[in-house]
mmCIF file of C-alpha atoms and ligand atoms in Angstrom:
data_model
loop_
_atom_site.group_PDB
_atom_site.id
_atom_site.type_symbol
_atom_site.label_atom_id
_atom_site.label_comp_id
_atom_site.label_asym_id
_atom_site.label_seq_id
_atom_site.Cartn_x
_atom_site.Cartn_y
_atom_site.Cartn_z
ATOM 1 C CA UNK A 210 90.659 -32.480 13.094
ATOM 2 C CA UNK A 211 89.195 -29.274 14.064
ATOM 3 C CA UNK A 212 90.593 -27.444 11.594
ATOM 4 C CA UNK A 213 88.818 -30.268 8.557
ATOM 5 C CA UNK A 214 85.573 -29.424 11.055
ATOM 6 C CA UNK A 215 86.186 -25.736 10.165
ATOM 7 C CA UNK A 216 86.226 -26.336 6.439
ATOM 8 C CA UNK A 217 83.461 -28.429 6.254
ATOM 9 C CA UNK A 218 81.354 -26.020 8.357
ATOM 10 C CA UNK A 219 82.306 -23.523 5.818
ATOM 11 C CA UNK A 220 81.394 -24.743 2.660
ATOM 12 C CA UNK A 221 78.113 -26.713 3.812
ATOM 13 C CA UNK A 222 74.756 -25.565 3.346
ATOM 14 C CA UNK A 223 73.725 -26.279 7.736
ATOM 15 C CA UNK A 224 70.646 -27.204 6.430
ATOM 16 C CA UNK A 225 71.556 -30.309 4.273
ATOM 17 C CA UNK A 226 73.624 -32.692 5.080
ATOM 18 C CA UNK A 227 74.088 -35.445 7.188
ATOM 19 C CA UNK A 228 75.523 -34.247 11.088
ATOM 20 C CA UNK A 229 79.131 -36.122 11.228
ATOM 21 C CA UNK A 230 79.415 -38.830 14.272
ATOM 22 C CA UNK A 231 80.508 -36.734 17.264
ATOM 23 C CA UNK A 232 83.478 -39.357 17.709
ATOM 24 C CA UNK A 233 85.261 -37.870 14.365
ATOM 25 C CA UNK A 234 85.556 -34.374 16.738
ATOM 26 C CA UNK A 235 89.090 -34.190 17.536
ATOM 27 C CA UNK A 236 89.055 -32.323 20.916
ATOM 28 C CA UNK A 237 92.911 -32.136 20.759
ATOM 29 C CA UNK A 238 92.287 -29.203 18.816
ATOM 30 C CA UNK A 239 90.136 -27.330 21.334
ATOM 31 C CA UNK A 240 92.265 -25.181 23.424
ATOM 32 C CA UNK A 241 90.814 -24.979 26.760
ATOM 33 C CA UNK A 242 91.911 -20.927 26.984
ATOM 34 C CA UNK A 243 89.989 -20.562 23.551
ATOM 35 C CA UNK A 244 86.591 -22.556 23.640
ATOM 36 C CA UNK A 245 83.665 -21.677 24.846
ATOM 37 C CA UNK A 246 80.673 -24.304 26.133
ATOM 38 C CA UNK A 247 77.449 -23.569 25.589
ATOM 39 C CA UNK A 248 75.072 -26.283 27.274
ATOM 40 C CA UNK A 249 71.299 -27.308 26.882
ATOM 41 C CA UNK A 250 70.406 -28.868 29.835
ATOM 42 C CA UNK A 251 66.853 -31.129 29.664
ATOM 43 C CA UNK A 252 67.860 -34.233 26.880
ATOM 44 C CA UNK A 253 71.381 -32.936 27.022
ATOM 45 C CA UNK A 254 72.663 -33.049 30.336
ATOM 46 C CA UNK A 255 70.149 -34.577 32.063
ATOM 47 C CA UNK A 256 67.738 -37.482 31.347
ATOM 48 C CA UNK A 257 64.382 -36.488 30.205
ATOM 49 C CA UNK A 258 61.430 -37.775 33.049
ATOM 50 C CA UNK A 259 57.858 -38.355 33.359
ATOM 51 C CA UNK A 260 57.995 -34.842 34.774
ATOM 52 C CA UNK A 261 59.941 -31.728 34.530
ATOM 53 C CA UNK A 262 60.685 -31.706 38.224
ATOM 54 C CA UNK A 263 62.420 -35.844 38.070
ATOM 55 C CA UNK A 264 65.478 -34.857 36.506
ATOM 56 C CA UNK A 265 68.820 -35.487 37.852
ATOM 57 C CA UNK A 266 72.349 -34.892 36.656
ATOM 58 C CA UNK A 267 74.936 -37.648 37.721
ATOM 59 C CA UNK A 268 77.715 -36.465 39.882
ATOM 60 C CA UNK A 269 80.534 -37.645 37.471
ATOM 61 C CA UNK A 270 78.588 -34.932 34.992
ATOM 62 C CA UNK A 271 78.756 -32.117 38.073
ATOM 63 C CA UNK A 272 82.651 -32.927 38.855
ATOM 64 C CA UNK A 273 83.475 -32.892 34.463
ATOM 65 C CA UNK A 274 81.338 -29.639 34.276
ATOM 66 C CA UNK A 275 83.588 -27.953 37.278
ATOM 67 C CA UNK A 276 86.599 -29.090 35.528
ATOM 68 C CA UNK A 277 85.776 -27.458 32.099
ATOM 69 C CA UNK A 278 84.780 -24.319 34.023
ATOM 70 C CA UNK A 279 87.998 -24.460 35.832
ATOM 71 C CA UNK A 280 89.998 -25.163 32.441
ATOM 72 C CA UNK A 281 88.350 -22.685 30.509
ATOM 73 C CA UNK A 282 88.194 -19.943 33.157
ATOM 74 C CA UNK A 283 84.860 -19.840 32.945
ATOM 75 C CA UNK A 284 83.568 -20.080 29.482
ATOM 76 C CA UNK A 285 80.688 -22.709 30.281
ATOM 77 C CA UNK A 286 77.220 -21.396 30.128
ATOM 78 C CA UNK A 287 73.973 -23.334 30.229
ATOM 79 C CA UNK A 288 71.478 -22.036 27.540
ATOM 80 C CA UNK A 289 67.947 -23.728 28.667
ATOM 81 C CA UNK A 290 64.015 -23.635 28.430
ATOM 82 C CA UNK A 291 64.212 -23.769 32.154
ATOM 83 C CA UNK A 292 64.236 -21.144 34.889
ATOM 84 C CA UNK A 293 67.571 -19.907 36.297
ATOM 85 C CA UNK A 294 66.856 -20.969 39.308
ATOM 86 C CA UNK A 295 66.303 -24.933 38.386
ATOM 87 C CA UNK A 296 69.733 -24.863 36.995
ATOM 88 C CA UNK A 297 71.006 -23.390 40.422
ATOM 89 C CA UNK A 298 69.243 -26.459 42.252
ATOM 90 C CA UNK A 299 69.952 -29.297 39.850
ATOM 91 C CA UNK A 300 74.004 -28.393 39.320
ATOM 92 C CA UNK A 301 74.227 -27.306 43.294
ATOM 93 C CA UNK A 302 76.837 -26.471 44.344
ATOM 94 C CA UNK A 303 77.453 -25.108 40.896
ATOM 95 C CA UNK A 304 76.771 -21.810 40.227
ATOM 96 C CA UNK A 305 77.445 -21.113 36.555
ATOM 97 C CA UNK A 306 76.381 -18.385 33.775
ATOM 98 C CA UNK A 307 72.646 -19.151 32.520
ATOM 99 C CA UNK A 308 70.534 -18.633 30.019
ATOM 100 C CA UNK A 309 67.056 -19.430 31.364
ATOM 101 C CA UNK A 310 63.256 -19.645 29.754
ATOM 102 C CA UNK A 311 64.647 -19.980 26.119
ATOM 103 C CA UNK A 312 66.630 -16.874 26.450
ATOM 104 C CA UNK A 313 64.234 -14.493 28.155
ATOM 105 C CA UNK A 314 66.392 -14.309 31.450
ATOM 106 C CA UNK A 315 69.647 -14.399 31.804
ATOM 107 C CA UNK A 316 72.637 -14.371 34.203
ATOM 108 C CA UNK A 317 76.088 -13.434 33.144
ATOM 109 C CA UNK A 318 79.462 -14.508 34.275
ATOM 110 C CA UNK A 319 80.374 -11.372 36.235
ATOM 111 C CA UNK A 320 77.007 -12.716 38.202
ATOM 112 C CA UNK A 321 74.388 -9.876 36.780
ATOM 113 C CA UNK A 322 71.082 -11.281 36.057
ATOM 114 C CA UNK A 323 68.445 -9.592 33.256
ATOM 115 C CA UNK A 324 65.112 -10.522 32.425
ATOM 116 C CA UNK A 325 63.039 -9.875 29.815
ATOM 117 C CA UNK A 326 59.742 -7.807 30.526
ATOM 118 C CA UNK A 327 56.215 -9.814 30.080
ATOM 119 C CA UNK A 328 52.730 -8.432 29.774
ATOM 120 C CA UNK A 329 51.622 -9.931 33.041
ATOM 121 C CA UNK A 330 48.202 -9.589 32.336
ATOM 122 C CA UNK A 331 47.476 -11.112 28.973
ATOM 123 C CA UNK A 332 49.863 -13.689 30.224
ATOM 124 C CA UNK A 333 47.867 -14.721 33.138
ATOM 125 C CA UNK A 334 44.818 -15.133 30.809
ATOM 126 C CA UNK A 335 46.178 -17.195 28.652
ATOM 127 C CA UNK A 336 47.590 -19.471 31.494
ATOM 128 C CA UNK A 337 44.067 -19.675 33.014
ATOM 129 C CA UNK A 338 42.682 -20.908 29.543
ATOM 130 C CA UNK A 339 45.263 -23.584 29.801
ATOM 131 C CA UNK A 340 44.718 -25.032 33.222
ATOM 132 C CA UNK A 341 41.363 -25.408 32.517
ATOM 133 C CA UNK A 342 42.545 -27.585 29.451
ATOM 134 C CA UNK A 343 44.723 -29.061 31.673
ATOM 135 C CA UNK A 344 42.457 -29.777 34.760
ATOM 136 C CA UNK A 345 40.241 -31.248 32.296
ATOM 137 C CA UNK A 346 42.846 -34.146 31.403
ATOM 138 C CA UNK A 347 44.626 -36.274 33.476
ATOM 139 C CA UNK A 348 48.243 -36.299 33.072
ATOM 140 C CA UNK A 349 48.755 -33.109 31.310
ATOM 141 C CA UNK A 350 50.909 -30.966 33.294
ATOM 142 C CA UNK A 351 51.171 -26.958 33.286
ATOM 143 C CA UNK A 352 54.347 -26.133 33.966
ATOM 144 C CA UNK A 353 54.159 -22.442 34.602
ATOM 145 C CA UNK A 354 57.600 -19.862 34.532
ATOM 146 C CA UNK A 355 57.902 -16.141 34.752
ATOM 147 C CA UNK A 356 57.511 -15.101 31.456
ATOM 148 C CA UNK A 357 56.408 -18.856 29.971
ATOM 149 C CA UNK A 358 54.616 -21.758 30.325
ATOM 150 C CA UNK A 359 55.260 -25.293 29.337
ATOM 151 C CA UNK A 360 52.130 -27.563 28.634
ATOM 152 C CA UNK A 361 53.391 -31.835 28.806
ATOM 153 C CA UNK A 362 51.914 -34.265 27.163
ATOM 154 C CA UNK A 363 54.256 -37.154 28.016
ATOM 155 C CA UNK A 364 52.436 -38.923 30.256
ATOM 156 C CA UNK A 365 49.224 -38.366 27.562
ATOM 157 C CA UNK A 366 50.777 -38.691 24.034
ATOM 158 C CA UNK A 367 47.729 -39.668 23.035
ATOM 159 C CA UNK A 368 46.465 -35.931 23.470
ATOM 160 C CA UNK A 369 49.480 -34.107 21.792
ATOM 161 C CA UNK A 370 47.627 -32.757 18.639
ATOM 162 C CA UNK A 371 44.832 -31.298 20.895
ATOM 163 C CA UNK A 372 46.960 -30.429 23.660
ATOM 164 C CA UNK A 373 48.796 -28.325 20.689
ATOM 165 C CA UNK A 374 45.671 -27.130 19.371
ATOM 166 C CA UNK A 375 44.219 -25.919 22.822
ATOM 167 C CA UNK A 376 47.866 -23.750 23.150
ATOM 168 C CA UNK A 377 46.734 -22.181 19.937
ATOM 169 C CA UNK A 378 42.998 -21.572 21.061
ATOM 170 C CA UNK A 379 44.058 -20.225 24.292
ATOM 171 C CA UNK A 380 46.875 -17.718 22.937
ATOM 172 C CA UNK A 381 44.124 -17.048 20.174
ATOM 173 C CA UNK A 382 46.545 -14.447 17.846
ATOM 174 C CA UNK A 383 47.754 -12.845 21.060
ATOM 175 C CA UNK A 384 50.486 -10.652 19.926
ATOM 176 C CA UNK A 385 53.677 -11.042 21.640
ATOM 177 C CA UNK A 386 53.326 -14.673 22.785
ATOM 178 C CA UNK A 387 55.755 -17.280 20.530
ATOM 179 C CA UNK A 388 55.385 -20.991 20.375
ATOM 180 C CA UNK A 389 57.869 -23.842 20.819
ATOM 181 C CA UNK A 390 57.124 -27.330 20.159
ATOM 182 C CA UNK A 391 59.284 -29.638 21.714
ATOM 183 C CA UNK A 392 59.552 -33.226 22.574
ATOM 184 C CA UNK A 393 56.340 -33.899 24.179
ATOM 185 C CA UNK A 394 55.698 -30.057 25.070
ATOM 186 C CA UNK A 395 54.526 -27.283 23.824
ATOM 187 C CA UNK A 396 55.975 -23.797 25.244
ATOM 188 C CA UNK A 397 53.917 -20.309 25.244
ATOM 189 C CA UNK A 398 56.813 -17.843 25.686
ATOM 190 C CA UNK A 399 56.250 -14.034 26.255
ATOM 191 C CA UNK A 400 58.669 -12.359 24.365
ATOM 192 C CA UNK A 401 61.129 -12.561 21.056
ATOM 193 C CA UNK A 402 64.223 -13.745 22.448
ATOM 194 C CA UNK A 403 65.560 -17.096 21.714
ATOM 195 C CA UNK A 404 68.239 -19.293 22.810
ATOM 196 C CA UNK A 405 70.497 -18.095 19.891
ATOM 197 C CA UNK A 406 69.819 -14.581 21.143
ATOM 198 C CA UNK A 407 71.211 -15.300 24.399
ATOM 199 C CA UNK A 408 74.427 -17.117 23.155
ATOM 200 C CA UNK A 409 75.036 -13.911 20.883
ATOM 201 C CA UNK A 410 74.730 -11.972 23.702
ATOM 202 C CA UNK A 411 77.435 -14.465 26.385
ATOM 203 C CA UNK A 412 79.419 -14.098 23.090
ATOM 204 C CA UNK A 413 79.631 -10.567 23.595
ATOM 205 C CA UNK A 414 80.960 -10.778 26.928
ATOM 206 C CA UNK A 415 84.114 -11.922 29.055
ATOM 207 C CA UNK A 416 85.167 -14.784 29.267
ATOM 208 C CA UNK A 417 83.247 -15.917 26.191
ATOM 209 C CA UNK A 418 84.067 -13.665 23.670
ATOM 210 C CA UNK A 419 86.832 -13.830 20.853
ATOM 211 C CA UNK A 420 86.446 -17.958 21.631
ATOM 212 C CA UNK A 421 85.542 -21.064 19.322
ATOM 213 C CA UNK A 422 82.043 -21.441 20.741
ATOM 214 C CA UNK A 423 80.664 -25.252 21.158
ATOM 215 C CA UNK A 424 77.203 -25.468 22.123
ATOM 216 C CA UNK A 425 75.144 -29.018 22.283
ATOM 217 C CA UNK A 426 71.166 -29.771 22.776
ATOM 218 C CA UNK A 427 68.873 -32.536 21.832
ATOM 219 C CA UNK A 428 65.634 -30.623 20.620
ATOM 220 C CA UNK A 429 63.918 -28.644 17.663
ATOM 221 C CA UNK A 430 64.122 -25.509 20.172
ATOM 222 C CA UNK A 431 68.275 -25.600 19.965
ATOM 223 C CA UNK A 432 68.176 -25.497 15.964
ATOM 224 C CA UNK A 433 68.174 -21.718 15.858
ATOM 225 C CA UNK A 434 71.161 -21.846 18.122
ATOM 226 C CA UNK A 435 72.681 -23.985 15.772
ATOM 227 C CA UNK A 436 72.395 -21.844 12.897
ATOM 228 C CA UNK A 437 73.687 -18.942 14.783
ATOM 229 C CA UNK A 438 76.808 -21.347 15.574
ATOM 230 C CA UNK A 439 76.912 -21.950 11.474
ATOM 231 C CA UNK A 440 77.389 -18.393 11.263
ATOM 232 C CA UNK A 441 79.815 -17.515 13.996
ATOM 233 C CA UNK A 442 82.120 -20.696 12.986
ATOM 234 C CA UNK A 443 81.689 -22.628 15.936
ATOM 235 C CA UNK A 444 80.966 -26.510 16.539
ATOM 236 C CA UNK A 445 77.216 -27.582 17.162
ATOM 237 C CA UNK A 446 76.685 -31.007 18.165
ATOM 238 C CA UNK A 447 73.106 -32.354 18.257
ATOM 239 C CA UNK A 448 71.756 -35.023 20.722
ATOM 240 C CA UNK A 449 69.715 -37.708 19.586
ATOM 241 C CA UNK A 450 67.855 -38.032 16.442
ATOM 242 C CA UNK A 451 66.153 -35.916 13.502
ATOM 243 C CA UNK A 452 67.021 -33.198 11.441
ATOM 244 C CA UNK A 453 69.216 -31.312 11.996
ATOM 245 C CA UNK A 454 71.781 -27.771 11.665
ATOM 246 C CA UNK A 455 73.747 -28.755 13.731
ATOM 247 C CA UNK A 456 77.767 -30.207 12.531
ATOM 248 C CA UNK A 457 78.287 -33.055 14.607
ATOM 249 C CA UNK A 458 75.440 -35.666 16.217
ATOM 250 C CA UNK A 459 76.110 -38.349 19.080
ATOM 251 C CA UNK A 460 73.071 -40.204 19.576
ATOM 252 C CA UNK A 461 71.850 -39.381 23.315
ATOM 253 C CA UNK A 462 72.524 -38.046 26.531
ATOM 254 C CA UNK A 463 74.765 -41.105 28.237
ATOM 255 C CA UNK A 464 77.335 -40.926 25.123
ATOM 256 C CA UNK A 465 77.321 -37.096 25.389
ATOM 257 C CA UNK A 466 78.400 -36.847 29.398
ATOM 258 C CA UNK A 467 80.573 -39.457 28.167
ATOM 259 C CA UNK A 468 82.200 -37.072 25.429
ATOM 260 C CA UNK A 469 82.171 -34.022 27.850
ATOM 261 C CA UNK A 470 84.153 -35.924 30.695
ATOM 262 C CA UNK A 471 86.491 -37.150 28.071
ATOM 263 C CA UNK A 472 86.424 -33.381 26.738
ATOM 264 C CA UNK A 473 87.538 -32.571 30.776
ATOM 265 C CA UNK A 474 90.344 -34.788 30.817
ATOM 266 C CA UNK A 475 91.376 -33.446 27.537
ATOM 267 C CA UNK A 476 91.693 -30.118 29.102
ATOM 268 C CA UNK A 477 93.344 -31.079 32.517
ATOM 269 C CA UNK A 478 96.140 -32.937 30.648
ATOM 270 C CA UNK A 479 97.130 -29.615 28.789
ATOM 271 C CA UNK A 480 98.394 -26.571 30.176
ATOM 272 C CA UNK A 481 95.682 -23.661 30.332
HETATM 273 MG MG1 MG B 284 66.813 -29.955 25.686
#
């Protein structure tokens, strides 16, 4: 019941608890007119790789994405570490509203696209500090973004604790750089925003705002995003394992394209 997800949601402390199954979401009581999707995309829609660049989303996921965008008039946004642009090629033909680089660009619905400003300079220092790190190991890979850079370990797990303690050494108290550690990478991002800053901010806008927001991810980088959904009443669902803010859990990616193209068919059976 979505209302019984309300309550609990409202007189839980997010940060104790155990997330309930995603299963015991009743998406009968999402209306399509007044939801709002909010989507990581690496670990949530798509299968994490070797590499950044081996991802793939399966087709049935494109075709229940287009529904729920056509059900909800447009209230589906993807909220990612990656660039706009990756989103563009890995959902093609699908052209949706995007977060991109943990928040620091963004595209809106009504198509206009803003991006945070970076320090170019102290950036580019820092990111030659790194690939020397980087050239020096094997199987480390520097992704590099406008405005961030992503240094993975997964093919080296071995060499996570230095690979974390060279991102430290090379941002050396650098002011205005932030760290994320995720799952088997550690970020350098220029710049405060965050992913929760950029939902606020779709939530601000047509079509999002005055909806139930639902946004989903998989890693420590999506818990401030689920705080922010604590606070604004909406439903958080958290892929995979750990701790977690978020409400409700399902336990990887395959059960949650499974959830959203039940979600879709949900929606098409209803009037919107
Ligand atoms: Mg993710």
């Amino acid at each position: 019941m979505i209302v019984a997800a309300f309550r609990t949601l409202i007189h839980r402390d997010t940060m104790a608890g155990e997330a309930a199954p995603l299963s015991s979401l009743d998406y009968a009581g999402l209306k399509p007119a007044a939801t709002a999707i909010f989507l990581d995309f690496d670990g949530t829609l798509a299968d994490l790789a070797e590499r950044p660049d081996e991802v793939s989303v399966p087709a049935a996921t494109r075709a229940a994405l287009e529904r729920l965008v056509e059900a909800t008039q447009g209230a589906l946004a993807i909220v990612t570490g990656r660039p706009i642009d990756d989103i563009d090629h890995y959902l093609a033909p699908l052209r949706l509203p995007v977060a991109g680089v943990h928040g620091l660009e963004r595209r809106t619905a009504a198509g206009a696209r803003m991006t945070a400003a970076v320090d170019e300079e102290k950036f580019a220092s820092v990111r030659g500090r790194l690939q020397a790190f980087v050239d020096a190991h094997p199987g480390l890979l520097l992704e590099t973004k406008r405005g961030s850079m992503a240094l993975h370990y997964r093919q080296r797990p071995e060499l996570g604790d230095a690979s974390i303690a060279a991102v430290h050494e090379a941002v050396n108290g650098s002011k205005g750089f932030h760290l994320l550690h995720g799952k088997m990478v550690i970020e350098v991002k220029g710049g405060k925003a965050t992913k929760a800053d950029a939902l606020a901010a779709f939530m601000q806008e047509e079509p999002f705002c005055g909806r139930v927001p639902v946004f989903a991810g998989d890693d420590v980088t999506d818990e401030d995003a689920f705080r922010r959904i604590a606070v604004i009443k909406g439903i958080s669902i958290k892929i995979g394992g750990g701790s977690t803010a978020a409400l409700f859990r399902t336990e990887g990616t395959a059960s949650f394209r499974e959830w959203l193209g039940q979600l879709a068919d949900s929606f098409d059976s209803r009037d919107y």
